[in-house]
Amino acid sequence: MRSKQELSEYLMHQFGGTLLSNTSITHKCKALLNLGEWWEKLTSNEKDGLYAILPQDLRDMMERYWAIPKPSPSSFGCWKGVKGEGTFYFDNDYVPAEKNTRNGMSWRELVEEYRKDFNLHCDGGIRYTCNRIDFSGYIVASVKIRYEDCDLTRLRNRGGSDNTIQERAALLFEQTLSNEIAKGGYSDFWEYKDGMCNGVFVRNTPLVIHEDYDGETLCLVPKYLHDNWKHYGGVSLVAAILGL
């Protein structure tokens, strides 16, 4: 059995040094996720007393990470695999709440519409790993940003244009999709949680920006599917790291 001191030294070497350093947010996101998974594999005896000998700043960060709600869907469908560690499928005839869908469309109709409109290769299910959602198969476009280049004091404000992560991403998406926008393809698809796009109020658009867990990737995904799968996003993870 490993001693508490051995566990502490390993934890600090593998994760703590990165999390308490001045390295990039991207590296810290990876380290915190890996630390969380490593911690869950410890036995109760190994955990007992280990936490108390860690640096206070690291303990605070771990507490913030553990406090993030990590929901996953459980109603109106079924899991293939273990909840939070498999793929969830809504029933084909499930009709989401009015605020999260269009024109009373069923789940099958929503998936078919997005699959056709955006040439997506998906079957209507969504994969979770360690309660983290994986939008592979539903990504219309993706960009990478540096959170450090944004006003992180407003990181947790999800009120549209006050979320600078979304502000910055919109410009990058417009650049990425410039050809399509020039053809009139994507120019009205920015959502910002009912926010602003080029000074114009935008609501009920078919795509939404999702922040991935790597601290840099933002994806444009189908809004009415995204909003129904319970999950947390990268902003919550970064906020836990920074204490915001």
PDB file of C-alpha atoms in Angstrom, residues 22-227:
ATOM      1  CA  ASN A  22       1.733  30.004 -14.586  1.00  0.00           C
ATOM      2  CA  THR A  23       1.273  27.635 -17.499  1.00  0.00           C
ATOM      3  CA  SER A  24      -1.579  27.957 -19.993  1.00  0.00           C
ATOM      4  CA  ILE A  25      -5.231  27.349 -19.172  1.00  0.00           C
ATOM      5  CA  THR A  26      -5.197  24.548 -21.740  1.00  0.00           C
ATOM      6  CA  HIS A  27      -2.536  22.621 -19.807  1.00  0.00           C
ATOM      7  CA  LYS A  28      -4.349  23.250 -16.538  1.00  0.00           C
ATOM      8  CA  CYS A  29      -7.649  21.923 -17.903  1.00  0.00           C
ATOM      9  CA  LYS A  30      -5.986  18.660 -18.892  1.00  0.00           C
ATOM     10  CA  ALA A  31      -4.219  18.370 -15.537  1.00  0.00           C
ATOM     11  CA  LEU A  32      -7.389  18.989 -13.517  1.00  0.00           C
ATOM     12  CA  LEU A  33      -9.423  16.455 -15.487  1.00  0.00           C
ATOM     13  CA  ASN A  34      -6.668  13.863 -15.115  1.00  0.00           C
ATOM     14  CA  LEU A  35      -6.392  14.611 -11.406  1.00  0.00           C
ATOM     15  CA  GLY A  36     -10.138  14.120 -10.976  1.00  0.00           C
ATOM     16  CA  GLU A  37     -10.036  10.748 -12.717  1.00  0.00           C
ATOM     17  CA  TRP A  38      -6.944   9.646 -10.769  1.00  0.00           C
ATOM     18  CA  TRP A  39      -8.506  10.655  -7.455  1.00  0.00           C
ATOM     19  CA  GLU A  40     -11.643   8.623  -8.129  1.00  0.00           C
ATOM     20  CA  LYS A  41      -9.518   5.491  -8.539  1.00  0.00           C
ATOM     21  CA  LEU A  42      -7.965   5.811  -5.078  1.00  0.00           C
ATOM     22  CA  THR A  43      -9.259   3.608  -2.309  1.00  0.00           C
ATOM     23  CA  SER A  44     -10.958   5.135   0.725  1.00  0.00           C
ATOM     24  CA  ASN A  45      -7.888   4.329   2.817  1.00  0.00           C
ATOM     25  CA  GLU A  46      -5.605   6.056   0.307  1.00  0.00           C
ATOM     26  CA  LYS A  47      -7.779   9.167   0.222  1.00  0.00           C
ATOM     27  CA  ASP A  48      -7.998   9.320   4.010  1.00  0.00           C
ATOM     28  CA  GLY A  49      -5.538  11.929   5.236  1.00  0.00           C
ATOM     29  CA  LEU A  50      -4.071  12.623   1.780  1.00  0.00           C
ATOM     30  CA  TYR A  51      -6.243  15.650   1.107  1.00  0.00           C
ATOM     31  CA  ALA A  52      -5.139  17.372   4.330  1.00  0.00           C
ATOM     32  CA  ILE A  53      -1.452  17.449   3.369  1.00  0.00           C
ATOM     33  CA  LEU A  54      -2.001  19.072  -0.039  1.00  0.00           C
ATOM     34  CA  PRO A  55      -1.376  22.820  -0.563  1.00  0.00           C
ATOM     35  CA  GLN A  56      -4.424  24.947   0.290  1.00  0.00           C
ATOM     36  CA  ASP A  57      -4.607  26.504  -3.201  1.00  0.00           C
ATOM     37  CA  LEU A  58      -4.782  23.058  -4.764  1.00  0.00           C
ATOM     38  CA  ARG A  59      -7.412  21.890  -2.296  1.00  0.00           C
ATOM     39  CA  ASP A  60      -9.524  24.955  -3.097  1.00  0.00           C
ATOM     40  CA  MET A  61      -9.287  24.202  -6.815  1.00  0.00           C
ATOM     41  CA  MET A  62     -10.260  20.578  -6.294  1.00  0.00           C
ATOM     42  CA  GLU A  63     -13.260  21.648  -4.198  1.00  0.00           C
ATOM     43  CA  ARG A  64     -14.423  23.986  -6.965  1.00  0.00           C
ATOM     44  CA  TYR A  65     -14.046  21.208  -9.523  1.00  0.00           C
ATOM     45  CA  TRP A  66     -15.996  18.726  -7.414  1.00  0.00           C
ATOM     46  CA  ALA A  67     -18.708  21.346  -6.889  1.00  0.00           C
ATOM     47  CA  ILE A  68     -19.409  21.679 -10.631  1.00  0.00           C
ATOM     48  CA  PRO A  69     -22.787  20.081 -11.378  1.00  0.00           C
ATOM     49  CA  LYS A  70     -22.087  17.220 -13.786  1.00  0.00           C
ATOM     50  CA  PRO A  71     -25.542  16.186 -15.010  1.00  0.00           C
ATOM     51  CA  SER A  72     -26.416  13.657 -17.651  1.00  0.00           C
ATOM     52  CA  PRO A  73     -29.808  12.814 -19.199  1.00  0.00           C
ATOM     53  CA  SER A  74     -31.982  10.094 -17.726  1.00  0.00           C
ATOM     54  CA  SER A  75     -35.555  10.703 -18.908  1.00  0.00           C
ATOM     55  CA  PHE A  76     -37.384  10.135 -22.226  1.00  0.00           C
ATOM     56  CA  GLY A  77     -34.705   7.787 -23.497  1.00  0.00           C
ATOM     57  CA  CYS A  78     -32.188   5.096 -22.569  1.00  0.00           C
ATOM     58  CA  TRP A  79     -28.480   4.523 -22.069  1.00  0.00           C
ATOM     59  CA  LYS A  80     -26.290   2.167 -24.045  1.00  0.00           C
ATOM     60  CA  GLY A  81     -23.716   1.502 -21.384  1.00  0.00           C
ATOM     61  CA  VAL A  82     -23.473   3.003 -17.918  1.00  0.00           C
ATOM     62  CA  LYS A  83     -25.017   6.411 -17.241  1.00  0.00           C
ATOM     63  CA  GLY A  84     -22.320   9.052 -17.670  1.00  0.00           C
ATOM     64  CA  GLU A  85     -19.999   6.483 -19.296  1.00  0.00           C
ATOM     65  CA  GLY A  86     -21.918   5.449 -22.398  1.00  0.00           C
ATOM     66  CA  THR A  87     -24.207   6.738 -25.126  1.00  0.00           C
ATOM     67  CA  PHE A  88     -27.644   8.206 -24.420  1.00  0.00           C
ATOM     68  CA  TYR A  89     -30.490   7.988 -26.934  1.00  0.00           C
ATOM     69  CA  PHE A  90     -33.715   9.960 -26.626  1.00  0.00           C
ATOM     70  CA  ASP A  91     -36.874   8.193 -27.767  1.00  0.00           C
ATOM     71  CA  ASN A  92     -37.555   8.992 -31.433  1.00  0.00           C
ATOM     72  CA  ASP A  93     -40.997  10.406 -30.615  1.00  0.00           C
ATOM     73  CA  TYR A  94     -39.741  12.525 -27.685  1.00  0.00           C
ATOM     74  CA  VAL A  95     -40.829  16.154 -28.131  1.00  0.00           C
ATOM     75  CA  PRO A  96     -38.567  18.504 -26.106  1.00  0.00           C
ATOM     76  CA  ALA A  97     -39.970  21.394 -24.100  1.00  0.00           C
ATOM     77  CA  GLU A  98     -41.044  24.325 -26.267  1.00  0.00           C
ATOM     78  CA  LYS A  99     -38.090  26.527 -25.270  1.00  0.00           C
ATOM     79  CA  ASN A 100     -35.649  23.873 -26.462  1.00  0.00           C
ATOM     80  CA  THR A 101     -37.112  22.918 -29.820  1.00  0.00           C
ATOM     81  CA  ARG A 102     -38.740  24.266 -32.964  1.00  0.00           C
ATOM     82  CA  ASN A 103     -42.392  23.940 -33.897  1.00  0.00           C
ATOM     83  CA  GLY A 104     -43.020  20.947 -31.657  1.00  0.00           C
ATOM     84  CA  MET A 105     -40.672  18.725 -33.659  1.00  0.00           C
ATOM     85  CA  SER A 106     -39.912  15.236 -32.379  1.00  0.00           C
ATOM     86  CA  TRP A 107     -36.359  14.122 -31.616  1.00  0.00           C
ATOM     87  CA  ARG A 108     -36.206  12.045 -34.801  1.00  0.00           C
ATOM     88  CA  GLU A 109     -37.335  15.050 -36.879  1.00  0.00           C
ATOM     89  CA  LEU A 110     -34.783  17.359 -35.233  1.00  0.00           C
ATOM     90  CA  VAL A 111     -31.919  14.943 -35.831  1.00  0.00           C
ATOM     91  CA  GLU A 112     -32.952  14.361 -39.436  1.00  0.00           C
ATOM     92  CA  GLU A 113     -33.207  18.092 -40.110  1.00  0.00           C
ATOM     93  CA  TYR A 114     -29.762  18.859 -38.719  1.00  0.00           C
ATOM     94  CA  ARG A 115     -28.232  15.839 -40.414  1.00  0.00           C
ATOM     95  CA  LYS A 116     -29.580  17.010 -43.772  1.00  0.00           C
ATOM     96  CA  ASP A 117     -28.942  20.751 -43.367  1.00  0.00           C
ATOM     97  CA  PHE A 118     -25.362  20.440 -42.113  1.00  0.00           C
ATOM     98  CA  ASN A 119     -24.284  17.093 -43.565  1.00  0.00           C
ATOM     99  CA  LEU A 120     -23.732  15.611 -40.113  1.00  0.00           C
ATOM    100  CA  HIS A 121     -22.865  11.962 -39.540  1.00  0.00           C
ATOM    101  CA  CYS A 122     -24.807  11.182 -36.372  1.00  0.00           C
ATOM    102  CA  ASP A 123     -27.477   8.784 -35.180  1.00  0.00           C
ATOM    103  CA  GLY A 124     -29.195  10.917 -32.541  1.00  0.00           C
ATOM    104  CA  GLY A 125     -27.204   9.532 -29.627  1.00  0.00           C
ATOM    105  CA  ILE A 126     -24.577  11.373 -27.591  1.00  0.00           C
ATOM    106  CA  ARG A 127     -21.493   9.923 -25.904  1.00  0.00           C
ATOM    107  CA  TYR A 128     -20.410  10.727 -22.334  1.00  0.00           C
ATOM    108  CA  THR A 129     -17.093   9.881 -20.720  1.00  0.00           C
ATOM    109  CA  CYS A 130     -16.600  10.636 -17.019  1.00  0.00           C
ATOM    110  CA  ASN A 131     -19.840  12.651 -17.269  1.00  0.00           C
ATOM    111  CA  ARG A 132     -18.275  14.849 -19.984  1.00  0.00           C
ATOM    112  CA  ILE A 133     -20.265  15.189 -23.184  1.00  0.00           C
ATOM    113  CA  ASP A 134     -18.631  14.429 -26.543  1.00  0.00           C
ATOM    114  CA  PHE A 135     -20.121  16.281 -29.521  1.00  0.00           C
ATOM    115  CA  SER A 136     -18.192  14.335 -32.155  1.00  0.00           C
ATOM    116  CA  GLY A 137     -20.520  13.829 -35.085  1.00  0.00           C
ATOM    117  CA  TYR A 138     -22.509  16.994 -34.349  1.00  0.00           C
ATOM    118  CA  ILE A 139     -19.858  19.653 -34.949  1.00  0.00           C
ATOM    119  CA  VAL A 140     -20.642  22.037 -37.800  1.00  0.00           C
ATOM    120  CA  ALA A 141     -17.419  24.007 -37.267  1.00  0.00           C
ATOM    121  CA  SER A 142     -14.802  24.489 -34.558  1.00  0.00           C
ATOM    122  CA  VAL A 143     -12.235  27.128 -33.631  1.00  0.00           C
ATOM    123  CA  LYS A 144      -9.514  27.448 -31.009  1.00  0.00           C
ATOM    124  CA  ILE A 145      -9.069  30.489 -28.794  1.00  0.00           C
ATOM    125  CA  ARG A 146      -6.863  31.534 -25.896  1.00  0.00           C
ATOM    126  CA  TYR A 147      -8.961  32.142 -22.817  1.00  0.00           C
ATOM    127  CA  GLU A 148      -6.098  34.320 -21.613  1.00  0.00           C
ATOM    128  CA  ASP A 149      -6.930  36.797 -24.387  1.00  0.00           C
ATOM    129  CA  CYS A 150     -10.472  37.310 -23.036  1.00  0.00           C
ATOM    130  CA  ASP A 151     -11.848  39.273 -20.107  1.00  0.00           C
ATOM    131  CA  LEU A 152     -12.016  36.353 -17.707  1.00  0.00           C
ATOM    132  CA  THR A 153     -13.624  38.437 -14.964  1.00  0.00           C
ATOM    133  CA  ARG A 154     -16.840  38.008 -16.984  1.00  0.00           C
ATOM    134  CA  LEU A 155     -16.325  34.340 -17.703  1.00  0.00           C
ATOM    135  CA  ARG A 156     -19.313  33.043 -15.746  1.00  0.00           C
ATOM    136  CA  ASN A 157     -21.744  35.657 -17.056  1.00  0.00           C
ATOM    137  CA  ARG A 158     -23.788  33.680 -19.547  1.00  0.00           C
ATOM    138  CA  GLY A 159     -25.834  36.720 -20.533  1.00  0.00           C
ATOM    139  CA  GLY A 160     -24.898  36.739 -24.185  1.00  0.00           C
ATOM    140  CA  SER A 161     -22.554  39.538 -25.195  1.00  0.00           C
ATOM    141  CA  ASP A 162     -21.193  39.844 -21.640  1.00  0.00           C
ATOM    142  CA  ASN A 163     -19.565  36.428 -22.078  1.00  0.00           C
ATOM    143  CA  THR A 164     -16.307  37.356 -23.780  1.00  0.00           C
ATOM    144  CA  ILE A 165     -15.568  33.728 -24.697  1.00  0.00           C
ATOM    145  CA  GLN A 166     -18.659  33.758 -26.903  1.00  0.00           C
ATOM    146  CA  GLU A 167     -17.825  37.233 -28.246  1.00  0.00           C
ATOM    147  CA  ARG A 168     -14.368  36.174 -29.342  1.00  0.00           C
ATOM    148  CA  ALA A 169     -15.551  32.865 -30.753  1.00  0.00           C
ATOM    149  CA  ALA A 170     -18.178  34.518 -32.949  1.00  0.00           C
ATOM    150  CA  LEU A 171     -15.556  36.507 -34.841  1.00  0.00           C
ATOM    151  CA  LEU A 172     -13.427  33.401 -35.343  1.00  0.00           C
ATOM    152  CA  PHE A 173     -16.397  31.390 -36.533  1.00  0.00           C
ATOM    153  CA  GLU A 174     -17.251  34.132 -38.994  1.00  0.00           C
ATOM    154  CA  GLN A 175     -13.707  33.927 -40.350  1.00  0.00           C
ATOM    155  CA  THR A 176     -13.779  30.133 -40.477  1.00  0.00           C
ATOM    156  CA  LEU A 177     -17.103  30.102 -42.288  1.00  0.00           C
ATOM    157  CA  SER A 178     -16.483  33.182 -44.423  1.00  0.00           C
ATOM    158  CA  ASN A 179     -17.222  31.422 -47.712  1.00  0.00           C
ATOM    159  CA  GLU A 180     -20.503  30.022 -46.456  1.00  0.00           C
ATOM    160  CA  ILE A 181     -21.460  33.356 -44.929  1.00  0.00           C
ATOM    161  CA  ALA A 182     -20.699  35.091 -48.226  1.00  0.00           C
ATOM    162  CA  LYS A 183     -23.227  32.752 -49.801  1.00  0.00           C
ATOM    163  CA  GLY A 184     -25.747  33.571 -47.087  1.00  0.00           C
ATOM    164  CA  GLY A 185     -25.300  30.205 -45.426  1.00  0.00           C
ATOM    165  CA  TYR A 186     -24.510  30.816 -41.779  1.00  0.00           C
ATOM    166  CA  SER A 187     -24.789  34.552 -41.160  1.00  0.00           C
ATOM    167  CA  ASP A 188     -27.825  34.366 -38.855  1.00  0.00           C
ATOM    168  CA  PHE A 189     -26.848  31.297 -36.840  1.00  0.00           C
ATOM    169  CA  TRP A 190     -25.113  32.889 -33.822  1.00  0.00           C
ATOM    170  CA  GLU A 191     -26.975  32.340 -30.589  1.00  0.00           C
ATOM    171  CA  TYR A 192     -24.994  33.611 -27.556  1.00  0.00           C
ATOM    172  CA  LYS A 193     -27.655  32.415 -25.110  1.00  0.00           C
ATOM    173  CA  ASP A 194     -30.058  35.073 -26.441  1.00  0.00           C
ATOM    174  CA  GLY A 195     -27.356  37.695 -27.006  1.00  0.00           C
ATOM    175  CA  MET A 196     -26.012  39.987 -29.685  1.00  0.00           C
ATOM    176  CA  CYS A 197     -24.520  39.413 -33.118  1.00  0.00           C
ATOM    177  CA  ASN A 198     -23.013  42.437 -34.882  1.00  0.00           C
ATOM    178  CA  GLY A 199     -25.136  44.692 -32.717  1.00  0.00           C
ATOM    179  CA  VAL A 200     -28.362  42.882 -33.587  1.00  0.00           C
ATOM    180  CA  PHE A 201     -30.339  40.935 -31.009  1.00  0.00           C
ATOM    181  CA  VAL A 202     -30.421  37.246 -31.899  1.00  0.00           C
ATOM    182  CA  ARG A 203     -32.824  34.615 -30.570  1.00  0.00           C
ATOM    183  CA  ASN A 204     -33.843  31.056 -31.447  1.00  0.00           C
ATOM    184  CA  THR A 205     -31.095  30.341 -33.937  1.00  0.00           C
ATOM    185  CA  PRO A 206     -30.370  26.758 -35.056  1.00  0.00           C
ATOM    186  CA  LEU A 207     -26.717  26.586 -33.903  1.00  0.00           C
ATOM    187  CA  VAL A 208     -25.004  27.337 -30.595  1.00  0.00           C
ATOM    188  CA  ILE A 209     -21.417  27.580 -29.353  1.00  0.00           C
ATOM    189  CA  HIS A 210     -20.259  24.815 -26.989  1.00  0.00           C
ATOM    190  CA  GLU A 211     -17.010  25.169 -25.011  1.00  0.00           C
ATOM    191  CA  ASP A 212     -14.998  21.956 -24.976  1.00  0.00           C
ATOM    192  CA  TYR A 213     -13.026  20.754 -21.948  1.00  0.00           C
ATOM    193  CA  ASP A 214      -9.547  21.324 -23.361  1.00  0.00           C
ATOM    194  CA  GLY A 215      -9.533  25.029 -22.516  1.00  0.00           C
ATOM    195  CA  GLU A 216      -9.253  26.191 -26.118  1.00  0.00           C
ATOM    196  CA  THR A 217     -11.715  24.512 -28.513  1.00  0.00           C
ATOM    197  CA  LEU A 218     -15.174  25.931 -29.173  1.00  0.00           C
ATOM    198  CA  CYS A 219     -17.625  24.086 -31.383  1.00  0.00           C
ATOM    199  CA  LEU A 220     -20.660  25.186 -33.358  1.00  0.00           C
ATOM    200  CA  VAL A 221     -23.302  22.519 -32.741  1.00  0.00           C
ATOM    201  CA  PRO A 222     -27.079  22.096 -33.213  1.00  0.00           C
ATOM    202  CA  LYS A 223     -28.821  24.217 -30.601  1.00  0.00           C
ATOM    203  CA  TYR A 224     -31.975  22.173 -30.157  1.00  0.00           C
ATOM    204  CA  LEU A 225     -30.000  18.984 -29.631  1.00  0.00           C
ATOM    205  CA  HIS A 226     -27.300  20.608 -27.452  1.00  0.00           C
ATOM    206  CA  ASP A 227     -29.863  22.200 -25.134  1.00  0.00           C
TER     207      ASP A 227
END
